[in-house]
Short mmCIF file of C-alpha atoms in Angstrom, two decimals:
data_model
loop_
_atom_site.label_atom_id
_atom_site.label_comp_id
_atom_site.label_asym_id
_atom_site.label_seq_id
_atom_site.Cartn_x
_atom_site.Cartn_y
_atom_site.Cartn_z
CA UNK A 1 -47.02 47.43 -90.02
CA UNK A 2 -46.38 44.06 -91.67
CA UNK A 3 -45.28 42.66 -88.32
CA UNK A 4 -48.49 43.95 -86.73
CA UNK A 5 -50.60 42.29 -89.43
CA UNK A 6 -48.66 39.04 -89.03
CA UNK A 7 -49.13 39.20 -85.26
CA UNK A 8 -52.85 39.86 -85.64
CA UNK A 9 -53.20 36.91 -88.00
CA UNK A 10 -51.35 34.64 -85.60
CA UNK A 11 -53.45 35.79 -82.65
CA UNK A 12 -56.72 35.33 -84.49
CA UNK A 13 -55.74 31.84 -85.60
CA UNK A 14 -55.08 31.01 -81.96
CA UNK A 15 -58.56 32.16 -81.10
CA UNK A 16 -60.11 29.96 -83.76
CA UNK A 17 -57.95 27.02 -82.77
CA UNK A 18 -59.52 26.98 -79.33
CA UNK A 19 -62.59 24.89 -78.76
CA UNK A 20 -65.74 26.03 -77.05
CA UNK A 21 -64.93 26.87 -73.45
CA UNK A 22 -65.36 23.99 -71.02
CA UNK A 23 -66.65 26.44 -68.46
CA UNK A 24 -70.34 27.06 -67.96
CA UNK A 25 -72.05 30.39 -68.56
CA UNK A 26 -71.61 31.81 -65.06
CA UNK A 27 -68.00 30.68 -64.77
CA UNK A 28 -67.25 32.16 -68.18
CA UNK A 29 -68.81 35.49 -67.14
CA UNK A 30 -66.64 35.53 -64.02
CA UNK A 31 -63.57 34.77 -66.10
CA UNK A 32 -64.41 37.61 -68.50
CA UNK A 33 -64.86 39.98 -65.54
CA UNK A 34 -61.50 38.93 -64.13
CA UNK A 35 -59.92 39.46 -67.53
CA UNK A 36 -61.31 42.99 -67.78
CA UNK A 37 -60.05 43.93 -64.33
CA UNK A 38 -56.60 42.47 -64.98
CA UNK A 39 -56.50 44.18 -68.37
CA UNK A 40 -57.13 47.59 -66.79
CA UNK A 41 -54.46 46.88 -64.16
CA UNK A 42 -51.92 45.61 -66.70
CA UNK A 43 -52.35 48.72 -68.84
CA UNK A 44 -52.38 51.06 -65.80
CA UNK A 45 -55.48 52.87 -67.06
CA UNK A 46 -57.39 55.61 -65.31
CA UNK A 47 -61.07 54.94 -64.60
CA UNK A 48 -62.46 56.82 -67.61
CA UNK A 49 -60.10 55.17 -70.10
CA UNK A 50 -60.70 51.80 -68.44
CA UNK A 51 -64.46 52.11 -68.90
CA UNK A 52 -64.04 53.08 -72.54
CA UNK A 53 -61.68 50.18 -73.17
CA UNK A 54 -63.97 47.67 -71.46
CA UNK A 55 -66.92 48.87 -73.56
CA UNK A 56 -64.95 48.50 -76.78
CA UNK A 57 -63.57 45.16 -75.70
CA UNK A 58 -67.06 43.87 -74.84
CA UNK A 59 -68.38 44.86 -78.27
CA UNK A 60 -65.33 43.25 -79.89
CA UNK A 61 -65.84 39.99 -77.95
CA UNK A 62 -69.49 39.87 -79.03
CA UNK A 63 -68.46 40.36 -82.65
CA UNK A 64 -65.84 37.64 -82.33
CA UNK A 65 -68.35 35.26 -80.74
CA UNK A 66 -70.76 35.84 -83.62
CA UNK A 67 -68.00 35.29 -86.16
CA UNK A 68 -66.98 32.08 -84.42
CA UNK A 69 -70.60 30.88 -84.52
CA UNK A 70 -70.67 31.55 -88.26
CA UNK A 71 -67.38 29.72 -88.73
CA UNK A 72 -68.60 26.80 -86.65
CA UNK A 73 -71.75 26.57 -88.77
CA UNK A 74 -69.62 26.38 -91.91
CA UNK A 75 -67.50 23.62 -90.36
CA UNK A 76 -70.74 21.78 -89.51
CA UNK A 77 -71.73 22.11 -93.17
CA UNK A 78 -68.36 20.69 -94.23
CA UNK A 79 -68.93 17.72 -91.92
CA UNK A 80 -72.34 17.11 -93.50
CA UNK A 81 -70.79 17.29 -96.95
CA UNK A 82 -68.25 14.67 -95.94
CA UNK A 83 -70.98 12.39 -94.60
CA UNK A 84 -72.87 12.41 -97.87
CA UNK A 85 -69.85 12.29 -100.21
CA UNK A 86 -70.51 15.69 -101.76
CA UNK A 87 -69.04 16.89 -105.02
CA UNK A 88 -65.80 18.82 -105.26
CA UNK A 89 -67.76 21.92 -106.28
CA UNK A 90 -69.80 21.76 -103.06
CA UNK A 91 -66.61 21.39 -101.03
CA UNK A 92 -65.05 24.36 -102.81
CA UNK A 93 -68.07 26.54 -101.97
CA UNK A 94 -67.87 25.52 -98.33
CA UNK A 95 -64.11 26.12 -98.22
CA UNK A 96 -64.63 29.58 -99.72
CA UNK A 97 -67.20 30.35 -97.01
CA UNK A 98 -64.76 29.09 -94.39
CA UNK A 99 -61.99 31.31 -95.78
CA UNK A 100 -64.40 34.27 -95.70
CA UNK A 101 -65.21 33.56 -92.06
CA UNK A 102 -61.51 33.43 -91.23
CA UNK A 103 -60.84 36.69 -93.09
CA UNK A 104 -63.76 38.38 -91.31
CA UNK A 105 -62.35 37.38 -87.94
CA UNK A 106 -58.89 38.68 -88.83
CA UNK A 107 -60.45 41.92 -90.10
CA UNK A 108 -62.47 42.33 -86.91
CA UNK A 109 -59.39 41.78 -84.77
CA UNK A 110 -57.33 44.21 -86.87
CA UNK A 111 -60.09 46.84 -86.70
CA UNK A 112 -60.29 46.46 -82.93
CA UNK A 113 -56.53 46.88 -82.49
CA UNK A 114 -56.48 49.84 -84.90
CA UNK A 115 -59.38 51.40 -83.00
CA UNK A 116 -57.44 51.22 -79.75
CA UNK A 117 -54.89 53.69 -81.09
CA UNK A 118 -57.22 56.64 -80.47
CA UNK A 119 -57.76 55.53 -76.87
CA UNK A 120 -54.38 54.11 -75.83
CA UNK A 121 -50.75 54.97 -76.43
CA UNK A 122 -48.69 52.76 -78.72
CA UNK A 123 -47.01 51.25 -75.67
CA UNK A 124 -50.40 50.47 -74.11
CA UNK A 125 -51.62 48.84 -77.34
CA UNK A 126 -48.49 46.68 -77.31
CA UNK A 127 -49.11 45.87 -73.63
CA UNK A 128 -52.71 44.91 -74.48
CA UNK A 129 -51.55 42.51 -77.21
CA UNK A 130 -49.06 40.89 -74.84
CA UNK A 131 -51.69 40.79 -72.07
CA UNK A 132 -54.13 38.94 -74.37
CA UNK A 133 -51.56 36.28 -75.17
CA UNK A 134 -50.39 35.89 -71.58
CA UNK A 135 -53.91 35.76 -70.14
CA UNK A 136 -54.95 32.94 -72.47
CA UNK A 137 -51.72 31.09 -71.69
CA UNK A 138 -52.18 31.52 -67.93
CA UNK A 139 -55.78 30.29 -67.99
CA UNK A 140 -54.81 27.31 -70.13
CA UNK A 141 -52.01 26.43 -67.68
CA UNK A 142 -54.36 26.71 -64.69
CA UNK A 143 -56.89 24.44 -66.39
CA UNK A 144 -54.20 21.86 -67.17
CA UNK A 145 -53.01 21.91 -63.56
CA UNK A 146 -56.58 21.36 -62.35
CA UNK A 147 -57.06 18.45 -64.76
CA UNK A 148 -53.92 16.58 -63.70
CA UNK A 149 -55.24 15.43 -60.28
CA UNK A 150 -58.48 14.24 -61.91
CA UNK A 151 -56.59 12.32 -64.57
CA UNK A 152 -54.45 10.60 -61.94
CA UNK A 153 -57.56 9.45 -60.04
CA UNK A 154 -59.13 7.89 -63.11
#
């Protein structure tokens, strides 16, 4: 259980470490659709279970997007504080809000993973966690490969 919590914390910090996607709205939607299809394939789910998982995943992604917006707003506030040389007390309040936002994201991620246990087997939950990591890594690698030719031309 401690390993699972540590893994969840590490995964959520990776999510927050990523910037806003460079892709536009339509491209991002297509990427999310691809991810859902590949997720169902990777977990070898039947149609009914696949639909249930996609619905849960979609709700989870919306929650995570909202939490990231909240976190981003707090970081914007921290930047404003730095611009106007705020007091230590103001910084401490902002840092506390930032820590709350981080904890909320970790809690959301943990609740999502825990909620999968009534839908998927333990092995499938593990496969989902690995799939998430590998999918992000694969997309990042593809984007880097696509950027290299452009960087050489410049």
